PDB file of C-alpha atoms and ligand atoms in Angstrom:
ATOM      1  CA  MET A   1      -9.961 -16.566 -18.473  1.00 65.00           C
ATOM      2  CA  PRO A   2      -7.343 -17.822 -16.051  1.00 74.00           C
ATOM      3  CA  GLU A   3      -6.869 -15.207 -13.363  1.00 82.00           C
ATOM      4  CA  MET A   4      -3.822 -14.666 -11.178  1.00 88.00           C
ATOM      5  CA  PRO A   5      -4.589 -17.498  -8.698  1.00 87.00           C
ATOM      6  CA  GLU A   6      -5.025 -19.908 -11.610  1.00 86.00           C
ATOM      7  CA  VAL A   7      -1.740 -18.815 -13.169  1.00 91.00           C
ATOM      8  CA  GLU A   8      -0.028 -19.137  -9.783  1.00 91.00           C
ATOM      9  CA  THR A   9      -1.499 -22.642  -9.450  1.00 89.00           C
ATOM     10  CA  VAL A  10      -0.147 -23.527 -12.893  1.00 91.00           C
ATOM     11  CA  ARG A  11       3.250 -22.067 -11.924  1.00 93.00           C
ATOM     12  CA  ARG A  12       3.465 -24.203  -8.781  1.00 91.00           C
ATOM     13  CA  SER A  13       2.394 -27.281 -10.663  1.00 90.00           C
ATOM     14  CA  LEU A  14       4.943 -26.646 -13.449  1.00 94.00           C
ATOM     15  CA  ILE A  15       7.788 -25.920 -11.066  1.00 94.00           C
ATOM     16  CA  ALA A  16       7.287 -29.265  -9.343  1.00 93.00           C
ATOM     17  CA  GLN A  17       7.408 -31.107 -12.638  1.00 94.00           C
ATOM     18  CA  VAL A  18       9.814 -29.284 -14.953  1.00 97.00           C
ATOM     19  CA  LYS A  19      12.336 -27.327 -12.867  1.00 97.00           C
ATOM     20  CA  GLY A  20      15.851 -28.602 -13.584  1.00 98.00           C
ATOM     21  CA  ARG A  21      14.752 -30.476 -16.704  1.00 98.00           C
ATOM     22  CA  LYS A  22      16.548 -29.966 -19.981  1.00 98.00           C
ATOM     23  CA  ILE A  23      14.423 -29.265 -23.066  1.00 98.00           C
ATOM     24  CA  THR A  24      15.721 -31.665 -25.716  1.00 98.00           C
ATOM     25  CA  HIS A  25      13.277 -30.848 -28.497  1.00 98.00           C
ATOM     26  CA  VAL A  26      10.775 -28.097 -29.328  1.00 98.00           C
ATOM     27  CA  GLU A  27       7.922 -28.326 -31.788  1.00 98.00           C
ATOM     28  CA  ILE A  28       5.802 -25.268 -32.576  1.00 98.00           C
ATOM     29  CA  ARG A  29       2.676 -26.359 -34.437  1.00 98.00           C
ATOM     30  CA  TYR A  30       0.971 -22.975 -34.466  1.00 97.00           C
ATOM     31  CA  PRO A  31       3.565 -20.332 -35.414  1.00 97.00           C
ATOM     32  CA  ASP A  32       1.328 -17.376 -34.420  1.00 97.00           C
ATOM     33  CA  LEU A  33       1.645 -18.578 -30.816  1.00 97.00           C
ATOM     34  CA  ILE A  34       5.157 -17.143 -30.827  1.00 98.00           C
ATOM     35  CA  THR A  35       5.639 -13.384 -30.709  1.00 97.00           C
ATOM     36  CA  GLY A  36       8.854 -12.825 -32.637  1.00 96.00           C
ATOM     37  CA  ASP A  37      10.932 -15.185 -34.766  1.00 97.00           C
ATOM     38  CA  VAL A  38       9.770 -18.824 -34.454  1.00 98.00           C
ATOM     39  CA  ASP A  39      13.020 -20.396 -35.710  1.00 98.00           C
ATOM     40  CA  GLN A  40      15.031 -18.343 -33.266  1.00 97.00           C
ATOM     41  CA  PHE A  41      12.653 -19.329 -30.437  1.00 98.00           C
ATOM     42  CA  VAL A  42      13.143 -23.018 -31.235  1.00 98.00           C
ATOM     43  CA  GLU A  43      16.920 -22.610 -31.608  1.00 98.00           C
ATOM     44  CA  PHE A  44      17.390 -20.780 -28.291  1.00 98.00           C
ATOM     45  CA  VAL A  45      15.042 -22.979 -26.254  1.00 98.00           C
ATOM     46  CA  THR A  46      16.308 -26.339 -27.534  1.00 98.00           C
ATOM     47  CA  GLY A  47      19.068 -27.653 -25.277  1.00 98.00           C
ATOM     48  CA  ALA A  48      18.358 -25.186 -22.473  1.00 98.00           C
ATOM     49  CA  THR A  49      17.478 -26.268 -18.951  1.00 98.00           C
ATOM     50  CA  ILE A  50      14.459 -24.831 -17.116  1.00 98.00           C
ATOM     51  CA  SER A  51      16.062 -23.142 -14.125  1.00 98.00           C
ATOM     52  CA  ASP A  52      12.887 -21.775 -12.554  1.00 98.00           C
ATOM     53  CA  VAL A  53       9.246 -20.903 -13.235  1.00 97.00           C
ATOM     54  CA  GLY A  54       8.166 -17.446 -12.099  1.00 97.00           C
ATOM     55  CA  ARG A  55       5.138 -15.241 -12.582  1.00 96.00           C
ATOM     56  CA  ARG A  56       4.306 -11.575 -13.014  1.00 95.00           C
ATOM     57  CA  ALA A  57       0.561 -10.912 -12.682  1.00 92.00           C
ATOM     58  CA  LYS A  58      -0.974 -13.329 -15.222  1.00 91.00           C
ATOM     59  CA  PHE A  59       2.265 -13.937 -17.149  1.00 95.00           C
ATOM     60  CA  LEU A  60       4.174 -17.163 -16.552  1.00 96.00           C
ATOM     61  CA  LEU A  61       7.936 -16.732 -16.744  1.00 98.00           C
ATOM     62  CA  ILE A  62       9.755 -19.914 -17.707  1.00 98.00           C
ATOM     63  CA  HIS A  63      13.384 -19.093 -16.944  1.00 98.00           C
ATOM     64  CA  LEU A  64      16.092 -20.935 -18.884  1.00 98.00           C
ATOM     65  CA  ASP A  65      19.711 -21.438 -17.839  1.00 98.00           C
ATOM     66  CA  ASN A  66      20.983 -19.704 -21.003  1.00 98.00           C
ATOM     67  CA  GLY A  67      19.903 -16.214 -19.961  1.00 98.00           C
ATOM     68  CA  TYR A  68      16.529 -16.280 -21.706  1.00 98.00           C
ATOM     69  CA  THR A  69      12.992 -16.486 -20.352  1.00 98.00           C
ATOM     70  CA  ILE A  70       9.845 -17.691 -22.086  1.00 98.00           C
ATOM     71  CA  ILE A  71       7.107 -15.182 -21.259  1.00 98.00           C
ATOM     72  CA  SER A  72       3.865 -17.153 -21.552  1.00 97.00           C
ATOM     73  CA  HIS A  73       0.403 -15.622 -21.390  1.00 94.00           C
ATOM     74  CA  LEU A  74      -2.436 -18.159 -21.294  1.00 91.00           C
ATOM     75  CA  ARG A  75      -5.078 -15.582 -22.236  1.00 88.00           C
ATOM     76  CA  MET A  76      -8.525 -17.239 -22.538  1.00 82.00           C
ATOM     77  CA  GLU A  77      -7.935 -20.978 -22.639  1.00 86.00           C
ATOM     78  CA  GLY A  78      -4.200 -21.716 -22.602  1.00 91.00           C
ATOM     79  CA  LYS A  79      -3.107 -24.724 -20.538  1.00 91.00           C
ATOM     80  CA  TYR A  80       0.030 -26.698 -19.847  1.00 93.00           C
ATOM     81  CA  ARG A  81       0.006 -30.426 -19.501  1.00 92.00           C
ATOM     82  CA  ILE A  82       2.946 -32.641 -18.561  1.00 94.00           C
ATOM     83  CA  SER A  83       2.699 -36.136 -19.948  1.00 94.00           C
ATOM     84  CA  ALA A  84       4.740 -38.896 -21.552  1.00 94.00           C
ATOM     85  CA  ASP A  85       1.591 -40.317 -23.141  1.00 93.00           C
ATOM     86  CA  PRO A  86       1.419 -39.536 -26.900  1.00 91.00           C
ATOM     87  CA  SER A  87      -2.390 -39.455 -26.676  1.00 93.00           C
ATOM     88  CA  ALA A  88      -2.064 -36.289 -24.544  1.00 92.00           C
ATOM     89  CA  ILE A  89      -1.196 -34.453 -27.780  1.00 95.00           C
ATOM     90  CA  ASP A  90      -4.145 -33.389 -29.901  1.00 95.00           C
ATOM     91  CA  LYS A  91      -5.116 -30.783 -32.496  1.00 96.00           C
ATOM     92  CA  HIS A  92      -5.139 -28.095 -29.807  1.00 96.00           C
ATOM     93  CA  SER A  93      -1.523 -28.799 -28.798  1.00 97.00           C
ATOM     94  CA  HIS A  94       0.358 -25.857 -30.283  1.00 97.00           C
ATOM     95  CA  ALA A  95       3.766 -26.179 -28.621  1.00 98.00           C
ATOM     96  CA  ILE A  96       5.423 -29.380 -27.464  1.00 98.00           C
ATOM     97  CA  PHE A  97       8.587 -29.264 -25.354  1.00 98.00           C
ATOM     98  CA  THR A  98      10.235 -32.667 -24.934  1.00 98.00           C
ATOM     99  CA  LEU A  99      12.114 -32.955 -21.641  1.00 98.00           C
ATOM    100  CA  ASP A 100      15.180 -35.061 -20.839  1.00 98.00           C
ATOM    101  CA  ASN A 101      13.147 -37.433 -18.643  1.00 97.00           C
ATOM    102  CA  GLY A 102      10.894 -38.432 -21.543  1.00 95.00           C
ATOM    103  CA  GLN A 103       7.976 -36.276 -20.405  1.00 96.00           C
ATOM    104  CA  LYS A 104       6.532 -33.631 -22.664  1.00 97.00           C
ATOM    105  CA  MET A 105       5.411 -30.183 -21.584  1.00 97.00           C
ATOM    106  CA  ILE A 106       2.451 -29.624 -23.893  1.00 96.00           C
ATOM    107  CA  TYR A 107       0.846 -26.238 -24.409  1.00 96.00           C
ATOM    108  CA  ASN A 108      -2.827 -26.583 -25.385  1.00 95.00           C
ATOM    109  CA  ASP A 109      -5.017 -23.695 -26.400  1.00 94.00           C
ATOM    110  CA  VAL A 110      -8.466 -24.277 -27.913  1.00 92.00           C
ATOM    111  CA  ARG A 111      -9.015 -20.615 -28.742  1.00 92.00           C
ATOM    112  CA  LYS A 112      -5.418 -19.858 -29.795  1.00 95.00           C
ATOM    113  CA  PHE A 113      -5.319 -16.496 -27.978  1.00 94.00           C
ATOM    114  CA  GLY A 114      -2.318 -17.361 -25.778  1.00 93.00           C
ATOM    115  CA  ARG A 115       1.138 -16.080 -26.686  1.00 96.00           C
ATOM    116  CA  MET A 116       4.785 -16.951 -25.923  1.00 97.00           C
ATOM    117  CA  GLN A 117       7.759 -14.699 -26.309  1.00 98.00           C
ATOM    118  CA  LEU A 118      11.444 -15.303 -25.660  1.00 98.00           C
ATOM    119  CA  TRP A 119      13.147 -12.454 -23.793  1.00 98.00           C
ATOM    120  CA  ASN A 120      16.509 -11.743 -22.228  1.00 98.00           C
ATOM    121  CA  THR A 121      16.067 -12.526 -18.515  1.00 98.00           C
ATOM    122  CA  ASP A 122      18.149  -9.536 -17.388  1.00 97.00           C
ATOM    123  CA  GLU A 123      15.913  -7.195 -19.375  1.00 97.00           C
ATOM    124  CA  LEU A 124      12.469  -8.530 -18.439  1.00 96.00           C
ATOM    125  CA  SER A 125      11.487  -5.220 -16.868  1.00 92.00           C
ATOM    126  CA  GLU A 126      11.907  -3.644 -20.327  1.00 96.00           C
ATOM    127  CA  ASN A 127       9.426  -6.019 -21.983  1.00 97.00           C
ATOM    128  CA  LYS A 128       6.461  -4.046 -23.323  1.00 94.00           C
ATOM    129  CA  SER A 129       3.813  -6.333 -21.792  1.00 92.00           C
ATOM    130  CA  LEU A 130       5.463  -6.564 -18.368  1.00 96.00           C
ATOM    131  CA  LYS A 131       6.571  -2.945 -18.148  1.00 95.00           C
ATOM    132  CA  LYS A 132       3.066  -1.478 -18.070  1.00 94.00           C
ATOM    133  CA  LEU A 133       1.767  -3.725 -15.268  1.00 96.00           C
ATOM    134  CA  GLY A 134       0.739  -2.040 -12.028  1.00 96.00           C
ATOM    135  CA  PRO A 135       1.494  -3.516  -8.584  1.00 97.00           C
ATOM    136  CA  GLU A 136      -0.075  -6.913  -7.937  1.00 96.00           C
ATOM    137  CA  PRO A 137      -1.725  -8.307  -4.791  1.00 96.00           C
ATOM    138  CA  LEU A 138       0.510 -10.122  -2.298  1.00 95.00           C
ATOM    139  CA  SER A 139       3.604  -8.258  -3.554  1.00 95.00           C
ATOM    140  CA  THR A 140       5.666  -5.742  -1.574  1.00 96.00           C
ATOM    141  CA  GLU A 141       4.699  -2.991  -4.053  1.00 96.00           C
ATOM    142  CA  PHE A 142       0.976  -3.481  -3.338  1.00 97.00           C
ATOM    143  CA  THR A 143       0.752  -0.651  -0.814  1.00 98.00           C
ATOM    144  CA  PHE A 144      -1.616   2.199  -0.038  1.00 98.00           C
ATOM    145  CA  GLN A 145       1.062   4.738  -1.105  1.00 98.00           C
ATOM    146  CA  ASN A 146       1.432   3.071  -4.512  1.00 97.00           C
ATOM    147  CA  LEU A 147      -2.239   2.351  -5.131  1.00 97.00           C
ATOM    148  CA  LYS A 148      -3.943   5.534  -4.003  1.00 98.00           C
ATOM    149  CA  PRO A 149      -2.598   7.853  -6.752  1.00 97.00           C
ATOM    150  CA  ARG A 150      -3.102   5.170  -9.400  1.00 97.00           C
ATOM    151  CA  ILE A 151      -6.787   4.763  -8.464  1.00 97.00           C
ATOM    152  CA  MET A 152      -7.656   8.355  -7.592  1.00 97.00           C
ATOM    153  CA  ARG A 153      -6.531   9.866 -10.900  1.00 97.00           C
ATOM    154  CA  HIS A 154      -9.446   8.143 -12.634  1.00 97.00           C
ATOM    155  CA  HIS A 155     -13.016   9.404 -12.680  1.00 96.00           C
ATOM    156  CA  LYS A 156     -14.234   6.277 -14.469  1.00 97.00           C
ATOM    157  CA  ASP A 157     -16.173   3.595 -12.564  1.00 98.00           C
ATOM    158  CA  ILE A 158     -14.138   1.600 -10.039  1.00 98.00           C
ATOM    159  CA  LYS A 159     -14.917  -1.709 -11.759  1.00 98.00           C
ATOM    160  CA  THR A 160     -13.186  -0.592 -14.992  1.00 98.00           C
ATOM    161  CA  VAL A 161     -10.307   0.985 -13.075  1.00 98.00           C
ATOM    162  CA  LEU A 162      -9.582  -2.169 -11.041  1.00 97.00           C
ATOM    163  CA  LEU A 163      -9.629  -4.234 -14.242  1.00 96.00           C
ATOM    164  CA  ASP A 164      -7.053  -1.896 -15.815  1.00 96.00           C
ATOM    165  CA  GLN A 165      -3.803  -3.879 -15.460  1.00 94.00           C
ATOM    166  CA  SER A 166      -1.733  -0.688 -15.506  1.00 95.00           C
ATOM    167  CA  VAL A 167      -3.496   0.500 -12.315  1.00 97.00           C
ATOM    168  CA  MET A 168      -3.102  -2.791 -10.466  1.00 96.00           C
ATOM    169  CA  SER A 169      -2.417  -6.128 -12.077  1.00 95.00           C
ATOM    170  CA  GLY A 170      -3.604  -9.667 -11.572  1.00 89.00           C
ATOM    171  CA  LEU A 171      -7.317  -9.168 -10.924  1.00 91.00           C
ATOM    172  CA  GLY A 172      -9.722 -10.066 -13.726  1.00 90.00           C
ATOM    173  CA  ASN A 173     -13.500  -9.929 -14.024  1.00 92.00           C
ATOM    174  CA  ILE A 174     -14.271 -12.613 -11.422  1.00 91.00           C
ATOM    175  CA  TYR A 175     -12.079 -11.269  -8.633  1.00 92.00           C
ATOM    176  CA  VAL A 176     -12.917  -7.601  -9.179  1.00 96.00           C
ATOM    177  CA  ASP A 177     -16.621  -8.447  -8.653  1.00 97.00           C
ATOM    178  CA  GLU A 178     -15.725 -10.397  -5.514  1.00 96.00           C
ATOM    179  CA  VAL A 179     -13.481  -7.630  -4.129  1.00 97.00           C
ATOM    180  CA  LEU A 180     -16.132  -4.927  -4.692  1.00 98.00           C
ATOM    181  CA  TRP A 181     -18.699  -7.076  -2.885  1.00 98.00           C
ATOM    182  CA  GLN A 182     -16.286  -7.597   0.025  1.00 97.00           C
ATOM    183  CA  VAL A 183     -15.691  -3.845   0.391  1.00 98.00           C
ATOM    184  CA  LYS A 184     -19.387  -2.954  -0.189  1.00 98.00           C
ATOM    185  CA  LEU A 185     -18.743  -0.637  -3.131  1.00 98.00           C
ATOM    186  CA  HIS A 186     -21.085  -0.316  -6.087  1.00 98.00           C
ATOM    187  CA  PRO A 187     -19.125  -1.164  -9.251  1.00 98.00           C
ATOM    188  CA  GLU A 188     -20.206   2.116 -10.895  1.00 98.00           C
ATOM    189  CA  THR A 189     -18.748   4.304  -8.137  1.00 98.00           C
ATOM    190  CA  PRO A 190     -16.372   6.841  -9.731  1.00 98.00           C
ATOM    191  CA  ALA A 191     -12.828   5.842  -8.703  1.00 98.00           C
ATOM    192  CA  ASN A 192     -11.948   9.352  -7.520  1.00 97.00           C
ATOM    193  CA  HIS A 193     -14.854   9.290  -5.029  1.00 97.00           C
ATOM    194  CA  LEU A 194     -13.164   6.601  -2.958  1.00 97.00           C
ATOM    195  CA  SER A 195     -11.993   7.360   0.566  1.00 97.00           C
ATOM    196  CA  ASP A 196      -8.617   6.319   1.954  1.00 98.00           C
ATOM    197  CA  GLU A 197     -10.462   3.678   3.925  1.00 98.00           C
ATOM    198  CA  ASP A 198     -12.068   2.294   0.742  1.00 98.00           C
ATOM    199  CA  ILE A 199      -8.642   1.986  -0.900  1.00 98.00           C
ATOM    200  CA  GLN A 200      -7.184   0.309   2.167  1.00 98.00           C
ATOM    201  CA  LYS A 201     -10.114  -2.145   2.159  1.00 98.00           C
ATOM    202  CA  ILE A 202      -9.639  -2.860  -1.563  1.00 98.00           C
ATOM    203  CA  ILE A 203      -5.978  -3.691  -0.906  1.00 98.00           C
ATOM    204  CA  GLU A 204      -6.862  -6.034   1.958  1.00 98.00           C
ATOM    205  CA  ALA A 205      -9.736  -7.693   0.083  1.00 97.00           C
ATOM    206  CA  SER A 206      -7.584  -8.158  -3.042  1.00 97.00           C
ATOM    207  CA  ASN A 207      -4.862  -9.855  -1.008  1.00 96.00           C
ATOM    208  CA  GLN A 208      -7.442 -12.068   0.714  1.00 94.00           C
ATOM    209  CA  GLU A 209      -9.197 -13.037  -2.524  1.00 91.00           C
ATOM    210  CA  MET A 210      -5.873 -13.935  -4.159  1.00 91.00           C
ATOM    211  CA  ASP A 211      -4.855 -15.970  -1.095  1.00 90.00           C
ATOM    212  CA  LYS A 212      -8.175 -17.814  -1.074  1.00 88.00           C
ATOM    213  CA  GLY A 213      -8.002 -18.355  -4.833  1.00 86.00           C
ATOM    214  CA  ILE A 214      -4.515 -19.806  -4.662  1.00 86.00           C
ATOM    215  CA  ALA A 215      -5.424 -21.997  -1.681  1.00 85.00           C
ATOM    216  CA  ALA A 216      -8.399 -23.353  -3.637  1.00 81.00           C
ATOM    217  CA  GLY A 217      -6.263 -24.053  -6.700  1.00 74.00           C
ATOM    218  CA  GLY A 218      -7.917 -21.399  -8.816  1.00 61.00           C
ATOM    219  CA  SER A 219     -11.353 -21.083 -10.299  1.00 52.00           C
ATOM    220  CA  SER A 220     -12.685 -23.447 -12.904  1.00 46.00           C
ATOM    221  CA  ILE A 221     -15.586 -21.323 -14.105  1.00 44.00           C
ATOM    222  CA  ARG A 222     -14.396 -21.972 -17.623  1.00 42.00           C
ATOM    223  CA  THR A 223     -12.286 -24.952 -18.571  1.00 41.00           C
ATOM    224  CA  TYR A 224      -9.192 -24.168 -16.568  1.00 46.00           C
ATOM    225  CA  VAL A 225      -7.180 -27.188 -15.456  1.00 52.00           C
ATOM    226  CA  ASP A 226      -3.707 -27.032 -13.880  1.00 56.00           C
ATOM    227  CA  ALA A 227      -0.667 -28.788 -15.335  1.00 59.00           C
ATOM    228  CA  THR A 228      -1.532 -32.039 -13.548  1.00 59.00           C
ATOM    229  CA  GLY A 229      -5.107 -32.086 -14.885  1.00 59.00           C
ATOM    230  CA  HIS A 230      -6.752 -31.069 -11.591  1.00 61.00           C
ATOM    231  CA  LYS A 231      -9.649 -28.665 -11.696  1.00 58.00           C
ATOM    232  CA  GLY A 232      -9.625 -25.784  -9.238  1.00 60.00           C
ATOM    233  CA  ASN A 233     -12.534 -25.409  -6.828  1.00 59.00           C
ATOM    234  CA  MET A 234     -12.514 -21.663  -6.225  1.00 58.00           C
ATOM    235  CA  GLN A 235     -15.956 -21.302  -7.777  1.00 63.00           C
ATOM    236  CA  ASN A 236     -17.375 -22.769  -4.537  1.00 66.00           C
ATOM    237  CA  ASN A 237     -16.058 -19.721  -2.648  1.00 79.00           C
ATOM    238  CA  LEU A 238     -17.485 -17.054  -4.940  1.00 88.00           C
ATOM    239  CA  LYS A 239     -20.055 -14.737  -3.367  1.00 94.00           C
ATOM    240  CA  VAL A 240     -21.404 -12.752  -6.336  1.00 96.00           C
ATOM    241  CA  TYR A 241     -19.687 -13.754  -9.570  1.00 93.00           C
ATOM    242  CA  GLY A 242     -22.130 -15.858 -11.617  1.00 93.00           C
ATOM    243  CA  LYS A 243     -24.667 -15.711  -8.758  1.00 95.00           C
ATOM    244  CA  GLU A 244     -27.270 -13.437 -10.332  1.00 96.00           C
ATOM    245  CA  GLY A 245     -30.778 -14.240  -9.052  1.00 97.00           C
ATOM    246  CA  THR A 246     -29.479 -15.834  -5.842  1.00 96.00           C
ATOM    247  CA  PRO A 247     -29.548 -14.171  -2.406  1.00 97.00           C
ATOM    248  CA  CYS A 248     -26.614 -12.004  -1.308  1.00 97.00           C
ATOM    249  CA  PRO A 249     -24.749 -14.022   1.371  1.00 96.00           C
ATOM    250  CA  ARG A 250     -24.637 -10.882   3.537  1.00 97.00           C
ATOM    251  CA  CYS A 251     -28.132  -9.341   3.309  1.00 97.00           C
ATOM    252  CA  GLY A 252     -30.306 -11.738   1.309  1.00 97.00           C
ATOM    253  CA  THR A 253     -31.088  -9.266  -1.510  1.00 98.00           C
ATOM    254  CA  GLU A 254     -31.046 -10.784  -4.961  1.00 98.00           C
ATOM    255  CA  ILE A 255     -27.671 -10.442  -6.733  1.00 98.00           C
ATOM    256  CA  VAL A 256     -28.033  -8.646 -10.064  1.00 98.00           C
ATOM    257  CA  LYS A 257     -25.931  -8.667 -13.207  1.00 97.00           C
ATOM    258  CA  ILE A 258     -25.354  -5.526 -15.240  1.00 97.00           C
ATOM    259  CA  LYS A 259     -22.797  -4.366 -17.801  1.00 97.00           C
ATOM    260  CA  VAL A 260     -20.128  -1.980 -16.589  1.00 97.00           C
ATOM    261  CA  GLY A 261     -17.566  -0.820 -19.126  1.00 94.00           C
ATOM    262  CA  GLY A 262     -18.777  -3.615 -21.401  1.00 95.00           C
ATOM    263  CA  ARG A 263     -18.069  -6.336 -18.833  1.00 96.00           C
ATOM    264  CA  GLY A 264     -20.669  -8.537 -17.122  1.00 96.00           C
ATOM    265  CA  THR A 265     -20.755  -7.339 -13.521  1.00 98.00           C
ATOM    266  CA  HIS A 266     -22.362  -9.016 -10.505  1.00 98.00           C
ATOM    267  CA  PHE A 267     -23.231  -7.124  -7.332  1.00 98.00           C
ATOM    268  CA  CYS A 268     -25.696  -6.712  -4.482  1.00 98.00           C
ATOM    269  CA  PRO A 269     -27.867  -3.615  -5.118  1.00 97.00           C
ATOM    270  CA  LYS A 270     -28.526  -3.207  -1.391  1.00 97.00           C
ATOM    271  CA  CYS A 271     -25.215  -3.531   0.404  1.00 96.00           C
ATOM    272  CA  GLN A 272     -22.950  -2.215  -2.349  1.00 97.00           C
ATOM    273  CA  VAL A 273     -23.484   1.533  -2.494  1.00 91.00           C
ATOM    274  CA  VAL A 274     -22.531   4.266  -4.971  1.00 92.00           C
ATOM    275  CA  LYS A 275     -20.439   7.040  -3.449  1.00 88.00           C
TER     276      LYS A 275
HETATM  277 ZN1  LIG B   1     -26.198  -7.618   0.079  1.00 61.91          ZN
END
């Protein structure tokens, strides 16, 4: 699944290629991609100019100059591709936006889990999906004061709590494993056992992991490719995710993989302790 650094990488790539471009034609080939009325989506988007491309956690926000925003969630396999080449369109291309420079912004999604929704830009904070998101790394709201009560009210394991997008948003399975390794916490530690120092470390490690992820152009563990077709190389920086059976980079103990809250979880059984 694309995580926040991947979505940020896609955002930067899109902004460079589509900002200021007018959308002259819209074709929706898979109607279920659109949450809400498809005809209305096509009607409102056609003729609008892309004024900016923003992001909230893992949601891309394609702002239009007519007061509407396309909220786009890539989910498992969604990708954007910008191309003028007709061969770039295939059976997995579910939305095709023709731009005024002859290029097409093509949304591909092999697994069809991604969704797009048109929303009034002034009322984005009221959108059901965006409203429930907790503070995200690298934002001004990502502070100890905001995070401590959100984490400490849970007695579930910290892995599940950090994955809960209403507690903090943007971190998925890969980065939560990496953050917990960085801060030396066992993923099954009850969240309300954390000290202030643990929470402070989680904040710092989350910011660092997101920074590193963005600098590396995202992870390409799965089939993620940015809008220019480049694969990210974040997987080279991962310390525990997908590294079961290999030595911990800190202490040499073999990394193990267990299930926590139903999710595959990688950690070092020696240097990550339960509190
Ligand atoms: Zn270790």
